[in-house]
Coordinates of C-alpha atoms and ligand atoms in Angstrom, one line a residue:
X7 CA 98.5 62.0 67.0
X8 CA 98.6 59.4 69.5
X9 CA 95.9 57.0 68.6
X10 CA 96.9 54.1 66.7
X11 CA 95.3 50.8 68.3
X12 CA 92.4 49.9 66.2
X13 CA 90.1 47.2 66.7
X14 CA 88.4 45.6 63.3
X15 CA 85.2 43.6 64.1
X16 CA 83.8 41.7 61.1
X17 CA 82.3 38.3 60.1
X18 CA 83.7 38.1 56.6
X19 CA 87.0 37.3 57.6
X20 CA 88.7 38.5 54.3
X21 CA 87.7 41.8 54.9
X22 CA 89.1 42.1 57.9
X23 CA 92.3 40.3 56.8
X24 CA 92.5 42.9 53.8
X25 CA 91.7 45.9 56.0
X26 CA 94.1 45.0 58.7
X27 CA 97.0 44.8 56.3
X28 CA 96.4 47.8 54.3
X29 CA 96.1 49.5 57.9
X30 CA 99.2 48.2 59.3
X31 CA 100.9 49.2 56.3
X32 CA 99.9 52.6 57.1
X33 CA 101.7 52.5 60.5
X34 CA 98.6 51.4 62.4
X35 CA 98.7 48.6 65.0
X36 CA 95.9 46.3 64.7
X37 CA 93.6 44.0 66.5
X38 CA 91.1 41.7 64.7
X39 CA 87.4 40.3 65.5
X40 CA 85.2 38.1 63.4
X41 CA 82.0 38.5 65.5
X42 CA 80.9 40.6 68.0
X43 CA 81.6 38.6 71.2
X44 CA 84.9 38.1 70.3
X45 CA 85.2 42.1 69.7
X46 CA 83.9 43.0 72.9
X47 CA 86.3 40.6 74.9
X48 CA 89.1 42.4 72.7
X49 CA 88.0 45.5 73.7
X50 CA 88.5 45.0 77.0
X51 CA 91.3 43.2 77.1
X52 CA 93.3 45.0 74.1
X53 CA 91.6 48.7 74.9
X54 CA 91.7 49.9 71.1
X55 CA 91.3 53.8 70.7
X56 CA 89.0 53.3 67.4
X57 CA 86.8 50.6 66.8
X58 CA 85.9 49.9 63.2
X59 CA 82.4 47.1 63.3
X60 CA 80.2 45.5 60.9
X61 CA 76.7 46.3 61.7
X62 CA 75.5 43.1 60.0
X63 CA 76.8 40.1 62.1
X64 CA 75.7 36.6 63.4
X65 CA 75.3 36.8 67.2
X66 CA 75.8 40.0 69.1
X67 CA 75.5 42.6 66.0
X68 CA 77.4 45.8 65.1
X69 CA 74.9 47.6 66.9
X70 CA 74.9 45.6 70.1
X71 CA 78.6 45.7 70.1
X72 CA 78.6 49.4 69.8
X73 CA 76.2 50.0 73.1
X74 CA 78.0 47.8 75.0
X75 CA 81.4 49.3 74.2
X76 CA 79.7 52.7 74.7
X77 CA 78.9 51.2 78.0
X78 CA 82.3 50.5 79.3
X79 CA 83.9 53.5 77.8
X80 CA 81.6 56.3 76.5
X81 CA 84.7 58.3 74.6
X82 CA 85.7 55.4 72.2
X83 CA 85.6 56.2 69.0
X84 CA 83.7 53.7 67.1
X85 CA 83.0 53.7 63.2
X86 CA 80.6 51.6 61.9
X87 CA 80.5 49.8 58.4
X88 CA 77.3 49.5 57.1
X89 CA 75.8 48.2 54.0
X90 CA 73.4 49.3 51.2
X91 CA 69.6 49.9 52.9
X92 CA 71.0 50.1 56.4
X93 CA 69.5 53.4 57.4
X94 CA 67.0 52.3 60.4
X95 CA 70.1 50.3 61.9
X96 CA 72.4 54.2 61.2
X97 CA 69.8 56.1 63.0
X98 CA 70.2 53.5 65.6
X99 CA 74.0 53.7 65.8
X100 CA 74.3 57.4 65.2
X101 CA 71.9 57.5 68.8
X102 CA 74.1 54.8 70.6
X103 CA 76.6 57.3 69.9
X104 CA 78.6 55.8 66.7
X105 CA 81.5 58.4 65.4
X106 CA 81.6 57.6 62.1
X107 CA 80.3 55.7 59.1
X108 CA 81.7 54.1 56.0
X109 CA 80.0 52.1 53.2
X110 CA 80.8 48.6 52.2
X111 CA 82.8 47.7 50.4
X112 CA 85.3 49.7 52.1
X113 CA 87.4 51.4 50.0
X114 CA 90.5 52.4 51.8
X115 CA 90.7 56.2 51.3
X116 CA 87.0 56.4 53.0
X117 CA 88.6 54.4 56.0
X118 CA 91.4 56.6 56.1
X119 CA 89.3 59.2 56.1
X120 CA 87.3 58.5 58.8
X121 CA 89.9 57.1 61.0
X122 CA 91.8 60.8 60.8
X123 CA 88.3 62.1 62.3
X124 CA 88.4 60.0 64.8
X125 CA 92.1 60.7 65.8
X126 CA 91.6 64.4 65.0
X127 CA 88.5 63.9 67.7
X128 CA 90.7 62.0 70.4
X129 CA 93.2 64.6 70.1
X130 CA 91.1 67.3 70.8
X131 CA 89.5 65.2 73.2
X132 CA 92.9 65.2 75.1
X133 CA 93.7 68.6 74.7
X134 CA 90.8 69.5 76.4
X135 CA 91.1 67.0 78.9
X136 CA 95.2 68.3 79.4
X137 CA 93.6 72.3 79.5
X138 CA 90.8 70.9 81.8
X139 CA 93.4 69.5 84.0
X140 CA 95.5 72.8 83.6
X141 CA 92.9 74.9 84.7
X142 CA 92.0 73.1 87.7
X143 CA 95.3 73.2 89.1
X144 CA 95.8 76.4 88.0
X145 CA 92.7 77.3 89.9
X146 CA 94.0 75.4 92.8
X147 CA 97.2 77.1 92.8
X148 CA 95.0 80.5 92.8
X149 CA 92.6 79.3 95.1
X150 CA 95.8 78.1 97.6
X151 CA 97.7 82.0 96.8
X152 CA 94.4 83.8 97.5
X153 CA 93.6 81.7 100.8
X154 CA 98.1 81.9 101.6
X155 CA 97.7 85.9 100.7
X156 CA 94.4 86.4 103.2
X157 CA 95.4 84.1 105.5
X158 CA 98.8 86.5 105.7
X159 CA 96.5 89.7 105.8
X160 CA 94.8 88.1 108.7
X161 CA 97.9 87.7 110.6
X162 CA 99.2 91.0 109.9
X163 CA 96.0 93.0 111.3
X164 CA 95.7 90.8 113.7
X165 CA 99.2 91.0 115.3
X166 CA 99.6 95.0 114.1
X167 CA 100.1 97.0 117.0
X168 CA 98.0 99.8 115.6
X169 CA 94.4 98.9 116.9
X170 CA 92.6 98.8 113.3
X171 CA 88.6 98.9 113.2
X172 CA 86.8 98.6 109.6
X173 CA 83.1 99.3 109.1
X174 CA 81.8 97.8 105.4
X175 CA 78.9 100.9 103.7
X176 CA 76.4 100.1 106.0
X177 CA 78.9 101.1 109.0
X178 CA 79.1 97.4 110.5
X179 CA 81.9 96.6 112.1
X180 CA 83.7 94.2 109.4
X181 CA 87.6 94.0 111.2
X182 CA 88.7 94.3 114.5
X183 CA 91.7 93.4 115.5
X184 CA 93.3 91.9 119.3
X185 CA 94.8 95.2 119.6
X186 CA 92.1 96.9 119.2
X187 CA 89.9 94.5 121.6
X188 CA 92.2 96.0 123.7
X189 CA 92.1 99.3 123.7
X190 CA 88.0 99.5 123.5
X191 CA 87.6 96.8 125.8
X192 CA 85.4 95.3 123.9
X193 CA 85.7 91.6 123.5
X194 CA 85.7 91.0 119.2
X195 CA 83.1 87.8 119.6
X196 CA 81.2 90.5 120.7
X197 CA 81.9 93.4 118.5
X198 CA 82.9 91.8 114.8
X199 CA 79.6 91.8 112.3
X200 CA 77.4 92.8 115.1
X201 CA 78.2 96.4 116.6
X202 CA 78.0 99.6 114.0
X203 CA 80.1 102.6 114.8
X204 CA 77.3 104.2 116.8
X205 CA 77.9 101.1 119.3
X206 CA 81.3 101.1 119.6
X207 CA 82.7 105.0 119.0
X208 CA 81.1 107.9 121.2
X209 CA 78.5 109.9 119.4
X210 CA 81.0 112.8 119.0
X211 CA 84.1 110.5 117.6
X212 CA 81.8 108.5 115.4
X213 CA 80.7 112.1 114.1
X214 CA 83.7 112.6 113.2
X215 CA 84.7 109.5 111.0
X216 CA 81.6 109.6 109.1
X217 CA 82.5 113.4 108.1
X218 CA 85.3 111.7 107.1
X219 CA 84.0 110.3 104.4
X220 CA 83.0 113.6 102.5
X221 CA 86.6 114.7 103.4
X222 CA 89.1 112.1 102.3
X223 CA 87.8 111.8 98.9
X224 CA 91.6 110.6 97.9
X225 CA 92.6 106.9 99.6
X226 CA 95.9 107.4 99.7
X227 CA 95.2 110.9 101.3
X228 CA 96.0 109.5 105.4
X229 CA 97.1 112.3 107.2
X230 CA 97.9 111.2 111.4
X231 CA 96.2 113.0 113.8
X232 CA 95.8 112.9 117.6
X233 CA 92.9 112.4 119.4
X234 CA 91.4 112.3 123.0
X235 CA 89.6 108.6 122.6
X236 CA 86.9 107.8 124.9
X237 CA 86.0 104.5 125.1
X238 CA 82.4 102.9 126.2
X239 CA 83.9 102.5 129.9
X240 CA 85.0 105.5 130.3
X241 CA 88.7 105.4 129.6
X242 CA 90.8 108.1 128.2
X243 CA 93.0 107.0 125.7
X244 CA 95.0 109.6 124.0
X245 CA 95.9 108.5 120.2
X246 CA 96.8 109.2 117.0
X247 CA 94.7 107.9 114.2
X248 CA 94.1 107.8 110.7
X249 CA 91.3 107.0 108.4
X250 CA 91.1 105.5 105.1
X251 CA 87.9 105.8 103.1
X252 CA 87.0 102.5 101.2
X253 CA 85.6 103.1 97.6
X254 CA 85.5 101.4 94.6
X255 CA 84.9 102.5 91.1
X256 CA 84.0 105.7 93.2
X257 CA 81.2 103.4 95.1
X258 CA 81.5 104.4 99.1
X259 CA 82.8 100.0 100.6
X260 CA 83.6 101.5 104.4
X261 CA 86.4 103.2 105.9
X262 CA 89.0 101.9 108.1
X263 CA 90.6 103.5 111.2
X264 CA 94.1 102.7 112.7
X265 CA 94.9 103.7 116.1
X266 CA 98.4 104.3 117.9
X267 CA 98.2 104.3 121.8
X268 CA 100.2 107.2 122.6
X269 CA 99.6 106.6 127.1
X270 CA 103.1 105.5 127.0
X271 CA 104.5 107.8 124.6
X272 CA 102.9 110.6 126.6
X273 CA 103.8 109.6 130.1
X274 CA 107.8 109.1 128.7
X275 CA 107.6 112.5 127.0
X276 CA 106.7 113.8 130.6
X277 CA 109.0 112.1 132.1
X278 CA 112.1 113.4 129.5
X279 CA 110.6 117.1 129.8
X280 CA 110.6 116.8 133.7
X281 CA 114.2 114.7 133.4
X282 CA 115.4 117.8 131.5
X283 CA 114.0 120.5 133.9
X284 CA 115.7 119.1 136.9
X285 CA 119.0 118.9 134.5
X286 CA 118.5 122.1 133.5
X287 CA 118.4 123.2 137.4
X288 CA 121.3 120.9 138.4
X289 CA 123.2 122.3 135.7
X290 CA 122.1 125.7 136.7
X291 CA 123.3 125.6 140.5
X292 CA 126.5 127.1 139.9
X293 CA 125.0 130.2 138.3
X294 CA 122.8 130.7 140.3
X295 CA 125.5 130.7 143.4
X296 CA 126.7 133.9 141.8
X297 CA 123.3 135.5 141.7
X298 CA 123.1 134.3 145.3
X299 CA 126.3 135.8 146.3
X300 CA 125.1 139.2 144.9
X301 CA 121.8 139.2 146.9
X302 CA 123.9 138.0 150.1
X303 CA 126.3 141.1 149.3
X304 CA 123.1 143.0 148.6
X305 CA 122.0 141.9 152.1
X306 CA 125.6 142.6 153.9
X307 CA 125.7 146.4 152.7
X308 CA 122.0 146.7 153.7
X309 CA 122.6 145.7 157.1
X310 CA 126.2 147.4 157.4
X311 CA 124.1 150.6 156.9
X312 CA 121.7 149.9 159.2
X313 CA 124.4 149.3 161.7
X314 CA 125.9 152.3 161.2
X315 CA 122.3 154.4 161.4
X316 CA 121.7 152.5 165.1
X317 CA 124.9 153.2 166.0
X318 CA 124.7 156.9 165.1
X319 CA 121.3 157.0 165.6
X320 CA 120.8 158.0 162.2
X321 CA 116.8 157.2 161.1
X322 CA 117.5 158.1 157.2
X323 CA 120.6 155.4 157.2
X324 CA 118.4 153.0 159.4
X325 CA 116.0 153.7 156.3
X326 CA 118.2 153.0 153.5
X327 CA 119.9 150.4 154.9
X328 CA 116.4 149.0 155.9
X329 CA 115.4 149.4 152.2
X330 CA 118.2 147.4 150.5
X331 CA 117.4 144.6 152.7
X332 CA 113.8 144.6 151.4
X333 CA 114.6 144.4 148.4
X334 CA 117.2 141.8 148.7
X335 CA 114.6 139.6 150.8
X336 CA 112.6 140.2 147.7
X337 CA 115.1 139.0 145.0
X338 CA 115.8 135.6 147.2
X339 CA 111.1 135.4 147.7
X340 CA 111.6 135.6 143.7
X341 CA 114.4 133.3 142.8
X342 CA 112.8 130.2 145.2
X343 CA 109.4 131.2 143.5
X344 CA 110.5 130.6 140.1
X345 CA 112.9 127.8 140.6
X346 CA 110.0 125.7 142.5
X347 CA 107.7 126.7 139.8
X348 CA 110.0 125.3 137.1
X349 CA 111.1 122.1 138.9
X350 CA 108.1 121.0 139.4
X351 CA 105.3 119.3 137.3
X352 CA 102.0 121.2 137.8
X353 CA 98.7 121.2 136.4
X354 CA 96.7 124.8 135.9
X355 CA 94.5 125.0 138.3
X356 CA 91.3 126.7 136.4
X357 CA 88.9 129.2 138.4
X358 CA 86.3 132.3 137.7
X359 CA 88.7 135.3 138.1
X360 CA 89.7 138.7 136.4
X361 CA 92.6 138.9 134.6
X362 CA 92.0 142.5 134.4
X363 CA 92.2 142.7 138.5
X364 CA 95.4 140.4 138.4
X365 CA 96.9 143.5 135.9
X366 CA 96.1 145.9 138.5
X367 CA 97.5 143.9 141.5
X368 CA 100.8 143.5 138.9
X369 CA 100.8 147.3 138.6
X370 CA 100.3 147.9 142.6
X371 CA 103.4 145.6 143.1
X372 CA 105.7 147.7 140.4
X373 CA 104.1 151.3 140.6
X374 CA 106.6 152.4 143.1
X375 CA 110.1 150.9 141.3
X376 CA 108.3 152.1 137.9
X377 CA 107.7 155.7 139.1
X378 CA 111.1 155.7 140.7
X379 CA 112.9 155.0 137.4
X380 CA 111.1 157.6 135.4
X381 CA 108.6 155.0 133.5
X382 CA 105.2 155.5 132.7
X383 CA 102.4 152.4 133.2
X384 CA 99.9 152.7 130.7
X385 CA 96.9 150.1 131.4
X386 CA 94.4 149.7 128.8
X387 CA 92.4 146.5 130.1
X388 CA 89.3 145.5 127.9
X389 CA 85.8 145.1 130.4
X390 CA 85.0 142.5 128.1
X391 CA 87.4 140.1 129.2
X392 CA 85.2 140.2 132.5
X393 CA 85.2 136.7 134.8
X394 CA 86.9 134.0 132.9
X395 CA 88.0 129.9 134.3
X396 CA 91.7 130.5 134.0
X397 CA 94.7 129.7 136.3
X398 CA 95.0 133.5 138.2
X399 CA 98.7 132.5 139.6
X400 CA 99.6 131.6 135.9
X401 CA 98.7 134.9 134.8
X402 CA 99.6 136.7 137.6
X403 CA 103.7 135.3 137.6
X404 CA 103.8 135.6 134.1
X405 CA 103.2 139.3 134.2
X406 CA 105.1 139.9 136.4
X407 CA 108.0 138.6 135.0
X408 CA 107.2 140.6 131.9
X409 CA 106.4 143.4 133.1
X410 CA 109.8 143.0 135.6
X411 CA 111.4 142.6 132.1
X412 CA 110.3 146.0 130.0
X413 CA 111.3 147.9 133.6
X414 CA 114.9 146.4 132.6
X415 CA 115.0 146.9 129.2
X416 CA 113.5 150.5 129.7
X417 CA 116.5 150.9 132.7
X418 CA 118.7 149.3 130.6
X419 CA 118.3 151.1 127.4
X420 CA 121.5 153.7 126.7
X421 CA 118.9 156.4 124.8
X422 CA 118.4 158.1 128.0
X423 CA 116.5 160.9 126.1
X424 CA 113.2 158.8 125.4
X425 CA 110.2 158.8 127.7
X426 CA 109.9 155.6 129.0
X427 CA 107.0 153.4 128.8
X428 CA 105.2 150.1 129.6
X429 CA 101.8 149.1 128.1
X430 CA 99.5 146.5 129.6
X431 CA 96.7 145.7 127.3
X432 CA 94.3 143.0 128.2
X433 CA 91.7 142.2 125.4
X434 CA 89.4 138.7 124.2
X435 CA 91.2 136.4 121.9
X436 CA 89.9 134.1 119.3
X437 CA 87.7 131.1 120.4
X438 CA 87.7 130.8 123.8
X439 CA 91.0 132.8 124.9
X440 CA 92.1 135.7 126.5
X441 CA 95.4 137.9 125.1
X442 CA 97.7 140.1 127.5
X443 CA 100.1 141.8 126.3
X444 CA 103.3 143.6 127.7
X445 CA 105.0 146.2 125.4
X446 CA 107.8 148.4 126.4
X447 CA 109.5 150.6 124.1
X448 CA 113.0 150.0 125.8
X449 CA 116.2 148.4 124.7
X450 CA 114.8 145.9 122.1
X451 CA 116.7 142.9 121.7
X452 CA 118.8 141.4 118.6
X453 CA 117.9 138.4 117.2
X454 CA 120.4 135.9 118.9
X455 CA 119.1 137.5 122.1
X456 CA 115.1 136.8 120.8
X457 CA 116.4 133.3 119.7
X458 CA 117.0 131.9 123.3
X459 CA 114.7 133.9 125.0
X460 CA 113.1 130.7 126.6
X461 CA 116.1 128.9 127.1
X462 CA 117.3 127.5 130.3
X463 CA 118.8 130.2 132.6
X464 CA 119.6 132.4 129.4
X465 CA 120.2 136.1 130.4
X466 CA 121.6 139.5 129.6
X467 CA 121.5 140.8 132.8
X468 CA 124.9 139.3 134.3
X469 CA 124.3 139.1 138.5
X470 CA 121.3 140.8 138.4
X471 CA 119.2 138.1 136.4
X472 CA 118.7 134.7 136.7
X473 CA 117.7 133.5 133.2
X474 CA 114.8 132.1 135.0
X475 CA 112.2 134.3 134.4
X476 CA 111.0 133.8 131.0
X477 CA 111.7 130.0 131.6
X478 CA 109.1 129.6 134.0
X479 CA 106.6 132.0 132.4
X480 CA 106.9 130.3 129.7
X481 CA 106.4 126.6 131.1
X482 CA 103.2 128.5 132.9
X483 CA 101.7 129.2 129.8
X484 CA 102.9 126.2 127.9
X485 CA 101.0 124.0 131.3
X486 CA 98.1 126.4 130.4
X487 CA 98.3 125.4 126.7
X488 CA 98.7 129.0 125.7
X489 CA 101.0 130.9 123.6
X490 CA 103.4 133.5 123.7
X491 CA 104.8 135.5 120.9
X492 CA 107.5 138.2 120.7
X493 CA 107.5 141.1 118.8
X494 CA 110.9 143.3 119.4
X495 CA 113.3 145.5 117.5
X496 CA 116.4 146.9 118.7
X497 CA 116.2 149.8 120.5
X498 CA 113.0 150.2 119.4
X499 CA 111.1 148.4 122.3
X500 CA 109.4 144.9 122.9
X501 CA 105.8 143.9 123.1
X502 CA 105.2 139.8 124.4
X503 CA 101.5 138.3 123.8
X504 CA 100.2 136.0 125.7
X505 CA 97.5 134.1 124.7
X506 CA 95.4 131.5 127.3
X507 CA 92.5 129.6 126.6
X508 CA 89.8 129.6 129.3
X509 CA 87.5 126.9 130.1
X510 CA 83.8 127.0 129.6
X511 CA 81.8 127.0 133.4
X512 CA 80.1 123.4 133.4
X513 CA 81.3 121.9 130.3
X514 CA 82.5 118.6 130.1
X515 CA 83.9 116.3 127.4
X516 CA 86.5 119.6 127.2
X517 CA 89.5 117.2 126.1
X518 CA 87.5 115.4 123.4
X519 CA 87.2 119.2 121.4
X520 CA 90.8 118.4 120.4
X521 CA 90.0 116.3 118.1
Ligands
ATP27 N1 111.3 143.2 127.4 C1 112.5 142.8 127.1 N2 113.3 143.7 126.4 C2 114.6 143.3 126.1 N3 115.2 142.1 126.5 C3 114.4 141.3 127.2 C4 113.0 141.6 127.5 N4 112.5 140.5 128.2 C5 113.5 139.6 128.2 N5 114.6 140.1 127.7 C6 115.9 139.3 127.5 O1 115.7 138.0 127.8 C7 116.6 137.6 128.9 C8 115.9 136.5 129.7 O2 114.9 137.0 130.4 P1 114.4 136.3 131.7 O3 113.3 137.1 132.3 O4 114.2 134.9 131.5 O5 115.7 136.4 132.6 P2 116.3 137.7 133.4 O6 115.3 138.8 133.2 O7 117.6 138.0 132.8 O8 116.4 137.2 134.8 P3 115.3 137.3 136.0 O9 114.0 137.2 135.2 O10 115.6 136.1 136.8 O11 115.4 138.5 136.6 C9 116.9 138.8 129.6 O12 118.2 138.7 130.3 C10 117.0 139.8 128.5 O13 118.2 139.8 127.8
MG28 MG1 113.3 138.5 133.9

């Protein structure tokens, strides 16, 4: 223990003479008084760290000596010596604050004694003093990593580039960050701690996020999703977003949203797909020259023949030569169809038709090559498909092509003893969709042949296809956000299903439903 400068105050100068020296022989350093004036000026000139006074003394008495020195420094330990009847002037000392007492005559072990109380009670005075200091740094230090760890989160949702909205239980708005002002278009002065989701989300979207709540009951559970967002000013923002549900000790705190801007995403992804079309023709040009070069030798014989029939004045040559020519003028109608269909962006455009009297028009247009090839049409169109909003040149090309196909596959097929024929169903889908469906029970295909069905200018057919057929019907339906599946088996026959939603007469908010 550190304290060892004590001050002895006392008049009879002996004592303190004899206490000083037994003191000092205990490895004390000591300072001596003989009245109480001269104490207190050694006090504050010497500052002892025990104080050991006479009560009983001429002048400024023990007592006196003790407030004052209590005065200037309230922690001093000061033991006081007192003498027989003494006990109004102990009560006095004990409330000026005295540590410690001792009778006279002072017997050395007492003094000892009481001085190791008095160190043991600066020590722990300074101990506390050390853990008092302790903790208040250490409180800094976690006061300065608390405010150095926010201040970081700050920074982070404010310069994220996911726009990132919180709402606290009541479903105030709690964080909002720059990019988020930017995508709502609401200024954050404005929005933070004073709009609720009902202010800032339409009603639908802010639906949504509260059902949320009842649906991620697991935080970490944050699966992405894209999303039509409409903001207050009318802007739609396509996005992907997530939510993460706030709880804690199962107690609902808020939920937070994050939001990816996809515009630029989408409008890139547009660009590659049409960047890959025109590729895909470019690349294509050379194929197609051959195909060409069959319709122009297509178109040669035809009118070769109908030179001959003028010159012989033959009607039935003039006929058939006439005929190939048709047909040839057909094939090149076809081929600058599709291959302006599939260079070309284009958006469905939606009106009240029947798909069942597009099937019939299909069938009026192949009847004639259908009958002539020994294949049977079999239309089973549902009435309750009726009048629906779709695109009627979507589903009238992709029929077509379809239907086009299963004549092939039933010409094609080498089982010449089966009795060819070509279904057309038409029927209601699920939701808000109509199905068509094509099914042949020709050649079938194998499965590398189903695998690049869609693929760019893919076909079986040598010079008499283009590969482009189920291509563009394909990006039809895909434009139409439909489906089509195949269903096929080797020489068994194939049936394709096509399935295209329809828009509801009048509706609006349509794009938001894809939530
Ligand atoms: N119903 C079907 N049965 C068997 N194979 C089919 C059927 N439909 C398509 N295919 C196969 O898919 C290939 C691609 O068809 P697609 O319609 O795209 O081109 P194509 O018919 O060869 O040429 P185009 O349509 O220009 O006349 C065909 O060549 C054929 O091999
Ligand atoms: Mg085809």
């Amino acid at each position: 223990m550190s304290a060892n400068k004590i001050l002895i105050v006392d008049d009879e100068e002996i004592i303190v003479r004899l206490l000083s020296m037994s003191l000092r022989s205990d490895g004390y350093e000591t300072i001596t008084a003989f009245n109480g004036e001269q104490g207190l000026a050694a006090f504050k000139s010497e500052s002892p760290d025990i104080v050991v006074t006479d009560i009983k003394m001429p002048g400024m008495d023990g007592l006196e000596l003790l407030k004052k020195i209590k005065e200037i420094d309230i922690e001093t330990e000061v033991i006081i010596v007192t003498g027989h009847g003494d006990i109004d002037s102990t009560i006095t000392a004990l409330q000026y604050g005295a540590s410690d007492f001792i009778n006279k005559p002072v017997r050395d072990e007492a003094l000892a004694i009481a001085l190791e109380r008095a160190k043991a009670k600066i020590h722990i005075r300074e101990r506390l003093d050390e853990y008092t200091k302790n903790l208040e740094q250490k409180i800094l230090e976690a006061t300065e990593e608390i405010r150095r760890k926010s201040n970081f989160q700050k920074l982070l949702i404010r310069s994220s580039n996911d726009a990132i909205v919180a709402f606290d239980h009541e479903w105030k708005i709690v964080v909002y960050n720059p990019e988020a002002a930017r995508m709502f278009g609401e200024k954050t002065i404005d929005v933070k701690n004073i709009m609720t989701i009902q202010d800032l989300y339409t009603p639908k979207t802010a639906k949504i996020f509260k059902a949320e709540v009842k649906n991620l009951p697991d935080p970490t559970d944050m699966p992405w999703k894209e999303m039509m967002l409409q903001t207050r000013d009318g802007r739609q923002i396509p996005v992907q977003y997530t939510t993460n549900v706030l709880r804690e000790e199962g107690e609902f705190m808020g939920i937070v949203n994050f939001f990816q801007d996809l515009t630029e995403i989408k409008r890139l992804e547009k660009e590659l797909v049409q960047s890959e079309r025109l590729a895909a023709v470019g690349q294509t040009v050379s194929g197609l020259a051959h195909y060409v070069k069959n319709i122009l030798i297509g178109l040669k014989g035809g009118s070769y023949v109908v030179d001959v029939g003028m010159k012989k004045n033959n009607t039935e040559k003039l006929k058939i030569g006439w005929e190939t020519i048709k047909k040839n003028i057909a094939r090149v109608a076809d081929l600058t169809q599709d291959l302006l269909t599939y260079s070309k962006e284009r958006e469905p455009e939606f009106e009240l038709c029947s798909p069942n009297e597009i099937v019939e028009d299909v069938i009026d247009l192949i009847c004639d090559v259908a009958a002539g090839n020994n294949i049977k049409i079999v239309k089973e169109t549902d009435a309750a498909v009726g009048e629906v909003m779709v695109d009627p040149r979507t589903i009238h090309r992709s029929l077509l092509n379809l239907v086009n196909n299963a004549m092939d596959a039933c010409m094609e097929d080498e089982d010449t003893s089966k009795k060819f024929e070509i279904g057309i169903k038409t029927r209601r889908g699920p939701g808000n969709s109509i199905c068509l469906e094509v099914k042949d029970n020709g050649c079938g295909m194998d499965e590398e042949t189903r695998k690049q069905l869609f693929n760019p200018m893919f076909s079986t057919k040598s010079g008499k296809g283009t590969g482009l057929g189920l291509l563009v019907t394909g990006k039809l339906v895909e434009e139409h956000k439909g489906s089509i599946e195949t269903i096929t088996q080797l020489g068994q026959g194939t049936t394709f299903i096509v399935k295209l939603p329809y828009e509801i007469a009048g509706a609006v908010d349509i794009k938001e439903d894809g939530l």
